[in-house]
């Protein structure tokens, strides 16, 4: 069983469209994250979500909105897509109070905005 | 989180030990050393972490110097599937408002046949 899964794996869309990426974890974790990896391969945190508390990276445009229907899911909705949003988006999860504080990552969603 | 310095790239022969260094000279007393890797087109994968004692698990060994200013990740018998970017991250567990991992540029390890 895949611990952290994301759909879709690839997403190609036009500028100005609205799209969503879904993430699910079956690890029983209470915290989930979204990271963005740009063309230069740097990975940066976008959001973390713990027990209905959203913690936002201030540099993320408000066109990006995470939504968590329950602890096992954290979806990322993006409005008015721009060329610069093209990147690979990784979801991750962890146990907030866990002993090791390690994060488990999904396989990524490669978003291409044309 | 303390800043880390890693070589941008390294090669290793298949079957030999891969030793990946990391400098973290400004590490503070409560910061741990974490290692993750990212195989091409996949999500990052946790490998190992430690505070000051050497650690070993089924994937790798972590050697931390006595002054804790540097560490080495050891893959004892590298295989082609170990080709990846390896990230050394120094952080206090359960810290940061977002509990985020701060990734640097890492070391691209290429295992050669």
PDB file of C-alpha atoms in Angstrom:
ATOM      1  CA  UNK A   1       0.000   0.000   0.000  1.00  0.00           C
ATOM      2  CA  UNK A   2       1.253   3.460  -0.872  1.00  0.00           C
ATOM      3  CA  UNK A   3       1.744   5.484   2.298  1.00  0.00           C
ATOM      4  CA  UNK A   4       1.314   8.930   0.763  1.00  0.00           C
ATOM      5  CA  UNK A   5      -0.407   9.164  -2.600  1.00  0.00           C
ATOM      6  CA  UNK A   6      -1.090  12.080  -4.896  1.00  0.00           C
ATOM      7  CA  UNK A   7      -3.316  12.535  -7.907  1.00  0.00           C
ATOM      8  CA  UNK A   8      -2.794  13.335 -10.638  1.00  0.00           C
ATOM      9  CA  UNK A   9       0.849  12.512 -11.297  1.00  0.00           C
ATOM     10  CA  UNK A  10       0.951  14.883 -14.257  1.00  0.00           C
ATOM     11  CA  UNK A  11      -1.176  17.948 -14.872  1.00  0.00           C
ATOM     12  CA  UNK A  12      -0.962  20.104 -17.981  1.00  0.00           C
ATOM     13  CA  UNK A  13      -3.216  23.127 -18.184  1.00  0.00           C
ATOM     14  CA  UNK A  14      -3.588  26.597 -19.614  1.00  0.00           C
ATOM     15  CA  UNK A  15      -2.853  29.875 -17.902  1.00  0.00           C
ATOM     16  CA  UNK A  16      -5.796  31.256 -16.024  1.00  0.00           C
ATOM     17  CA  UNK A  17      -7.371  27.893 -15.258  1.00  0.00           C
ATOM     18  CA  UNK A  18      -8.193  26.596 -11.783  1.00  0.00           C
ATOM     19  CA  UNK A  19      -6.925  23.163 -10.783  1.00  0.00           C
ATOM     20  CA  UNK A  20      -6.691  20.898  -7.763  1.00  0.00           C
ATOM     21  CA  UNK A  21      -4.169  18.322  -6.621  1.00  0.00           C
ATOM     22  CA  UNK A  22      -5.227  15.663  -4.160  1.00  0.00           C
ATOM     23  CA  UNK A  23      -3.191  14.004  -1.438  1.00  0.00           C
ATOM     24  CA  UNK A  24      -4.027  11.105   0.830  1.00  0.00           C
ATOM     25  CA  UNK A  25      -1.994   9.377   3.529  1.00  0.00           C
ATOM     26  CA  UNK A  26      -2.744   6.073   5.220  1.00  0.00           C
ATOM     27  CA  UNK A  27      -0.100   6.347   7.924  1.00  0.00           C
ATOM     28  CA  UNK A  28      -2.439   7.658  10.586  1.00  0.00           C
ATOM     29  CA  UNK A  29      -0.490  10.917  10.748  1.00  0.00           C
ATOM     30  CA  UNK A  30      -2.064  14.120  11.989  1.00  0.00           C
ATOM     31  CA  UNK A  31       0.028  16.596  10.040  1.00  0.00           C
ATOM     32  CA  UNK A  32       0.297  17.092   6.305  1.00  0.00           C
ATOM     33  CA  UNK A  33       2.353  19.405   4.134  1.00  0.00           C
ATOM     34  CA  UNK A  34       2.686  20.763   0.639  1.00  0.00           C
ATOM     35  CA  UNK A  35       6.138  21.460  -0.795  1.00  0.00           C
ATOM     36  CA  UNK A  36       7.032  22.972  -4.148  1.00  0.00           C
ATOM     37  CA  UNK A  37      10.098  21.969  -6.163  1.00  0.00           C
ATOM     38  CA  UNK A  38      10.931  24.464  -8.855  1.00  0.00           C
ATOM     39  CA  UNK A  39      12.951  24.045 -12.040  1.00  0.00           C
ATOM     40  CA  UNK A  40      16.178  24.574 -10.110  1.00  0.00           C
ATOM     41  CA  UNK A  41      15.239  21.605  -7.925  1.00  0.00           C
ATOM     42  CA  UNK A  42      14.916  23.555  -4.685  1.00  0.00           C
ATOM     43  CA  UNK A  43      12.260  22.149  -2.362  1.00  0.00           C
ATOM     44  CA  UNK A  44      10.338  24.696  -0.316  1.00  0.00           C
ATOM     45  CA  UNK A  45       7.514  24.393   2.156  1.00  0.00           C
ATOM     46  CA  UNK A  46       4.214  25.927   1.124  1.00  0.00           C
ATOM     47  CA  UNK A  47       1.825  24.854   3.871  1.00  0.00           C
ATOM     48  CA  UNK A  48       1.511  22.612   6.844  1.00  0.00           C
ATOM     49  CA  UNK A  49      -1.814  21.536   8.320  1.00  0.00           C
ATOM     50  CA  UNK A  50      -2.188  20.080  11.789  1.00  0.00           C
ATOM     51  CA  UNK A  51      -5.484  19.333  13.502  1.00  0.00           C
ATOM     52  CA  UNK A  52      -7.361  21.896  11.451  1.00  0.00           C
ATOM     53  CA  UNK A  53      -4.700  24.543  11.999  1.00  0.00           C
ATOM     54  CA  UNK A  54      -3.216  25.857   8.796  1.00  0.00           C
ATOM     55  CA  UNK A  55       0.272  27.290   8.826  1.00  0.00           C
ATOM     56  CA  UNK A  56       1.111  29.222   5.726  1.00  0.00           C
ATOM     57  CA  UNK A  57       4.414  30.167   4.193  1.00  0.00           C
ATOM     58  CA  UNK A  58       4.028  33.875   3.737  1.00  0.00           C
ATOM     59  CA  UNK A  59       5.597  33.830   0.294  1.00  0.00           C
ATOM     60  CA  UNK A  60       2.845  31.646  -1.147  1.00  0.00           C
ATOM     61  CA  UNK A  61       0.330  33.632  -3.221  1.00  0.00           C
ATOM     62  CA  UNK A  62      -3.231  33.529  -1.997  1.00  0.00           C
ATOM     63  CA  UNK A  63      -4.203  31.859  -5.284  1.00  0.00           C
ATOM     64  CA  UNK A  64      -3.060  28.686  -3.542  1.00  0.00           C
ATOM     65  CA  UNK A  65      -5.475  27.305  -0.985  1.00  0.00           C
ATOM     66  CA  UNK A  66      -5.099  24.026   0.854  1.00  0.00           C
ATOM     67  CA  UNK A  67      -8.209  22.186   1.945  1.00  0.00           C
ATOM     68  CA  UNK A  68      -8.290  19.329   4.420  1.00  0.00           C
ATOM     69  CA  UNK A  69     -11.575  17.428   4.647  1.00  0.00           C
ATOM     70  CA  UNK A  70     -10.059  15.131   7.279  1.00  0.00           C
ATOM     71  CA  UNK A  71      -6.704  14.191   8.769  1.00  0.00           C
ATOM     72  CA  UNK A  72      -5.904  11.756   5.975  1.00  0.00           C
ATOM     73  CA  UNK A  73      -6.399  14.206   3.121  1.00  0.00           C
ATOM     74  CA  UNK A  74      -4.901  17.538   2.152  1.00  0.00           C
ATOM     75  CA  UNK A  75      -5.804  18.917  -1.239  1.00  0.00           C
ATOM     76  CA  UNK A  76      -4.241  21.886  -2.950  1.00  0.00           C
ATOM     77  CA  UNK A  77      -6.422  24.171  -5.022  1.00  0.00           C
ATOM     78  CA  UNK A  78      -4.812  26.693  -7.328  1.00  0.00           C
ATOM     79  CA  UNK A  79      -6.751  29.562  -8.887  1.00  0.00           C
ATOM     80  CA  UNK A  80      -5.809  31.561 -11.965  1.00  0.00           C
ATOM     81  CA  UNK A  81      -2.763  29.484 -12.814  1.00  0.00           C
ATOM     82  CA  UNK A  82       0.339  31.330 -13.992  1.00  0.00           C
ATOM     83  CA  UNK A  83       3.371  30.172 -15.953  1.00  0.00           C
ATOM     84  CA  UNK A  84       5.506  30.446 -12.821  1.00  0.00           C
ATOM     85  CA  UNK A  85       3.363  27.879 -11.055  1.00  0.00           C
ATOM     86  CA  UNK A  86       4.904  25.171 -13.210  1.00  0.00           C
ATOM     87  CA  UNK A  87       6.753  22.911 -10.779  1.00  0.00           C
ATOM     88  CA  UNK A  88       6.568  19.582  -9.028  1.00  0.00           C
ATOM     89  CA  UNK A  89       4.345  19.652  -5.946  1.00  0.00           C
ATOM     90  CA  UNK A  90       4.978  17.159  -3.163  1.00  0.00           C
ATOM     91  CA  UNK A  91       2.645  16.253  -0.377  1.00  0.00           C
ATOM     92  CA  UNK A  92       4.086  14.901   2.871  1.00  0.00           C
ATOM     93  CA  UNK A  93       2.836  13.774   6.243  1.00  0.00           C
ATOM     94  CA  UNK A  94       4.185  13.287   9.727  1.00  0.00           C
ATOM     95  CA  UNK A  95       3.162  12.544  13.255  1.00  0.00           C
ATOM     96  CA  UNK A  96       3.188  15.911  15.018  1.00  0.00           C
ATOM     97  CA  UNK A  97       4.163  14.432  18.366  1.00  0.00           C
ATOM     98  CA  UNK A  98       6.055  11.442  17.028  1.00  0.00           C
ATOM     99  CA  UNK A  99       9.415  10.399  18.398  1.00  0.00           C
ATOM    100  CA  UNK A 100      11.451  10.885  15.245  1.00  0.00           C
ATOM    101  CA  UNK A 101       9.652  13.836  13.604  1.00  0.00           C
ATOM    102  CA  UNK A 102      10.280  12.439  10.140  1.00  0.00           C
ATOM    103  CA  UNK A 103       8.239  13.252   7.102  1.00  0.00           C
ATOM    104  CA  UNK A 104       6.963  10.871   4.455  1.00  0.00           C
ATOM    105  CA  UNK A 105       6.575  12.213   0.963  1.00  0.00           C
ATOM    106  CA  UNK A 106       4.264  11.398  -1.883  1.00  0.00           C
ATOM    107  CA  UNK A 107       5.463  10.756  -5.443  1.00  0.00           C
ATOM    108  CA  UNK A 108       4.797  14.307  -6.589  1.00  0.00           C
ATOM    109  CA  UNK A 109       2.545  16.010  -9.111  1.00  0.00           C
ATOM    110  CA  UNK A 110       4.255  17.643 -12.070  1.00  0.00           C
ATOM    111  CA  UNK A 111       2.247  20.728 -13.008  1.00  0.00           C
ATOM    112  CA  UNK A 112       2.877  22.357 -16.368  1.00  0.00           C
ATOM    113  CA  UNK A 113       1.152  25.634 -17.139  1.00  0.00           C
ATOM    114  CA  UNK A 114       1.105  26.597 -20.822  1.00  0.00           C
TER     115      UNK A 114
ATOM    116  CA  UNK B   1      17.905  25.646  11.538  1.00  0.00           C
ATOM    117  CA  UNK B   2      21.691  25.459  11.189  1.00  0.00           C
ATOM    118  CA  UNK B   3      23.182  25.888   7.755  1.00  0.00           C
ATOM    119  CA  UNK B   4      24.751  22.845   6.140  1.00  0.00           C
ATOM    120  CA  UNK B   5      27.388  22.492   3.438  1.00  0.00           C
ATOM    121  CA  UNK B   6      27.566  19.485   1.138  1.00  0.00           C
ATOM    122  CA  UNK B   7      29.621  18.784  -1.985  1.00  0.00           C
ATOM    123  CA  UNK B   8      27.460  19.227  -5.068  1.00  0.00           C
ATOM    124  CA  UNK B   9      28.304  15.834  -6.527  1.00  0.00           C
ATOM    125  CA  UNK B  10      30.078  12.553  -5.863  1.00  0.00           C
ATOM    126  CA  UNK B  11      30.643   9.285  -7.684  1.00  0.00           C
ATOM    127  CA  UNK B  12      30.880   5.844  -6.172  1.00  0.00           C
ATOM    128  CA  UNK B  13      31.534   2.425  -7.686  1.00  0.00           C
ATOM    129  CA  UNK B  14      28.755  -0.110  -7.359  1.00  0.00           C
ATOM    130  CA  UNK B  15      29.303  -2.404  -4.403  1.00  0.00           C
ATOM    131  CA  UNK B  16      31.630  -0.004  -2.647  1.00  0.00           C
ATOM    132  CA  UNK B  17      30.817   2.168   0.333  1.00  0.00           C
ATOM    133  CA  UNK B  18      29.525   5.647  -0.413  1.00  0.00           C
ATOM    134  CA  UNK B  19      30.590   8.240   2.146  1.00  0.00           C
ATOM    135  CA  UNK B  20      28.675  11.495   1.920  1.00  0.00           C
ATOM    136  CA  UNK B  21      30.003  14.376   4.044  1.00  0.00           C
ATOM    137  CA  UNK B  22      28.081  17.246   5.566  1.00  0.00           C
ATOM    138  CA  UNK B  23      29.456  20.256   7.415  1.00  0.00           C
ATOM    139  CA  UNK B  24      27.276  21.953  10.019  1.00  0.00           C
ATOM    140  CA  UNK B  25      29.718  24.022  12.038  1.00  0.00           C
ATOM    141  CA  UNK B  26      27.018  26.241  13.577  1.00  0.00           C
ATOM    142  CA  UNK B  27      24.918  23.370  14.898  1.00  0.00           C
ATOM    143  CA  UNK B  28      23.417  23.995  18.315  1.00  0.00           C
ATOM    144  CA  UNK B  29      23.156  21.523  21.158  1.00  0.00           C
ATOM    145  CA  UNK B  30      19.562  20.491  20.582  1.00  0.00           C
ATOM    146  CA  UNK B  31      19.732  20.176  16.804  1.00  0.00           C
ATOM    147  CA  UNK B  32      19.678  16.772  15.173  1.00  0.00           C
ATOM    148  CA  UNK B  33      21.224  15.771  11.857  1.00  0.00           C
ATOM    149  CA  UNK B  34      18.690  14.315   9.414  1.00  0.00           C
ATOM    150  CA  UNK B  35      19.394  12.740   6.043  1.00  0.00           C
ATOM    151  CA  UNK B  36      16.890  12.443   3.240  1.00  0.00           C
ATOM    152  CA  UNK B  37      17.396  11.447  -0.371  1.00  0.00           C
ATOM    153  CA  UNK B  38      15.499  12.091  -3.559  1.00  0.00           C
ATOM    154  CA  UNK B  39      15.726   9.587  -6.352  1.00  0.00           C
ATOM    155  CA  UNK B  40      15.025  11.123  -9.741  1.00  0.00           C
ATOM    156  CA  UNK B  41      11.332  11.963 -10.252  1.00  0.00           C
ATOM    157  CA  UNK B  42      10.357  10.663  -6.822  1.00  0.00           C
ATOM    158  CA  UNK B  43       9.515  12.287  -3.517  1.00  0.00           C
ATOM    159  CA  UNK B  44      12.188  12.718  -0.839  1.00  0.00           C
ATOM    160  CA  UNK B  45      12.770   9.689   1.361  1.00  0.00           C
ATOM    161  CA  UNK B  46      13.877   9.709   4.986  1.00  0.00           C
ATOM    162  CA  UNK B  47      17.109   7.788   5.591  1.00  0.00           C
ATOM    163  CA  UNK B  48      18.378   8.315   9.116  1.00  0.00           C
ATOM    164  CA  UNK B  49      18.904  10.894  11.826  1.00  0.00           C
ATOM    165  CA  UNK B  50      21.002  11.358  14.968  1.00  0.00           C
ATOM    166  CA  UNK B  51      22.001  13.755  17.724  1.00  0.00           C
ATOM    167  CA  UNK B  52      25.540  12.852  18.732  1.00  0.00           C
ATOM    168  CA  UNK B  53      25.929   9.107  18.777  1.00  0.00           C
ATOM    169  CA  UNK B  54      26.561   7.131  15.637  1.00  0.00           C
ATOM    170  CA  UNK B  55      23.409   5.590  14.240  1.00  0.00           C
ATOM    171  CA  UNK B  56      22.762   2.644  11.948  1.00  0.00           C
ATOM    172  CA  UNK B  57      19.646   1.309  10.326  1.00  0.00           C
ATOM    173  CA  UNK B  58      18.839  -0.959   7.421  1.00  0.00           C
ATOM    174  CA  UNK B  59      19.580   1.768   4.898  1.00  0.00           C
ATOM    175  CA  UNK B  60      22.692   3.513   6.146  1.00  0.00           C
ATOM    176  CA  UNK B  61      25.010   4.548   8.945  1.00  0.00           C
ATOM    177  CA  UNK B  62      25.437   8.051  10.295  1.00  0.00           C
ATOM    178  CA  UNK B  63      28.730   9.088  11.826  1.00  0.00           C
ATOM    179  CA  UNK B  64      28.742  12.392  13.726  1.00  0.00           C
ATOM    180  CA  UNK B  65      32.044  13.889  14.850  1.00  0.00           C
ATOM    181  CA  UNK B  66      32.609  14.443  18.529  1.00  0.00           C
ATOM    182  CA  UNK B  67      32.310  18.215  18.186  1.00  0.00           C
ATOM    183  CA  UNK B  68      29.177  17.662  16.067  1.00  0.00           C
ATOM    184  CA  UNK B  69      30.367  20.111  13.443  1.00  0.00           C
ATOM    185  CA  UNK B  70      30.278  17.557  10.677  1.00  0.00           C
ATOM    186  CA  UNK B  71      28.806  14.191   9.837  1.00  0.00           C
ATOM    187  CA  UNK B  72      29.075  11.453   7.241  1.00  0.00           C
ATOM    188  CA  UNK B  73      26.327   9.330   5.785  1.00  0.00           C
ATOM    189  CA  UNK B  74      27.592   5.904   4.816  1.00  0.00           C
ATOM    190  CA  UNK B  75      25.859   3.594   2.348  1.00  0.00           C
ATOM    191  CA  UNK B  76      27.859   0.421   2.977  1.00  0.00           C
ATOM    192  CA  UNK B  77      27.339  -1.298  -0.373  1.00  0.00           C
ATOM    193  CA  UNK B  78      26.062   1.192  -2.900  1.00  0.00           C
ATOM    194  CA  UNK B  79      23.852  -0.045  -5.716  1.00  0.00           C
ATOM    195  CA  UNK B  80      22.731   1.678  -8.885  1.00  0.00           C
ATOM    196  CA  UNK B  81      19.391   2.355  -7.186  1.00  0.00           C
ATOM    197  CA  UNK B  82      21.176   4.525  -4.622  1.00  0.00           C
ATOM    198  CA  UNK B  83      21.835   7.144  -7.301  1.00  0.00           C
ATOM    199  CA  UNK B  84      20.008  10.175  -5.925  1.00  0.00           C
ATOM    200  CA  UNK B  85      20.359  13.621  -4.412  1.00  0.00           C
ATOM    201  CA  UNK B  86      21.182  13.329  -0.714  1.00  0.00           C
ATOM    202  CA  UNK B  87      20.150  16.105   1.648  1.00  0.00           C
ATOM    203  CA  UNK B  88      21.674  16.770   5.040  1.00  0.00           C
ATOM    204  CA  UNK B  89      19.290  18.780   7.228  1.00  0.00           C
ATOM    205  CA  UNK B  90      20.013  20.052  10.707  1.00  0.00           C
ATOM    206  CA  UNK B  91      17.015  20.894  12.859  1.00  0.00           C
ATOM    207  CA  UNK B  92      15.444  20.683  16.246  1.00  0.00           C
ATOM    208  CA  UNK B  93      12.746  17.980  16.125  1.00  0.00           C
ATOM    209  CA  UNK B  94       9.203  19.234  16.504  1.00  0.00           C
ATOM    210  CA  UNK B  95      10.340  22.821  15.965  1.00  0.00           C
ATOM    211  CA  UNK B  96       9.273  25.602  13.695  1.00  0.00           C
ATOM    212  CA  UNK B  97       5.784  26.942  13.424  1.00  0.00           C
ATOM    213  CA  UNK B  98       5.195  24.849  10.321  1.00  0.00           C
ATOM    214  CA  UNK B  99       7.491  21.951  11.272  1.00  0.00           C
ATOM    215  CA  UNK B 100       8.944  22.365   7.821  1.00  0.00           C
ATOM    216  CA  UNK B 101      12.053  20.712   6.476  1.00  0.00           C
ATOM    217  CA  UNK B 102      14.500  23.183   4.959  1.00  0.00           C
ATOM    218  CA  UNK B 103      16.243  21.569   2.014  1.00  0.00           C
ATOM    219  CA  UNK B 104      19.532  22.823   0.621  1.00  0.00           C
ATOM    220  CA  UNK B 105      20.977  21.832  -2.719  1.00  0.00           C
ATOM    221  CA  UNK B 106      22.251  18.447  -1.501  1.00  0.00           C
ATOM    222  CA  UNK B 107      24.810  16.083  -3.015  1.00  0.00           C
ATOM    223  CA  UNK B 108      24.115  14.297  -6.269  1.00  0.00           C
ATOM    224  CA  UNK B 109      25.467  10.783  -5.731  1.00  0.00           C
ATOM    225  CA  UNK B 110      26.012   8.766  -8.892  1.00  0.00           C
ATOM    226  CA  UNK B 111      26.711   5.073  -8.437  1.00  0.00           C
ATOM    227  CA  UNK B 112      28.697   3.781 -11.374  1.00  0.00           C
ATOM    228  CA  UNK B 113      28.500   0.210 -12.680  1.00  0.00           C
TER     229      UNK B 113
END
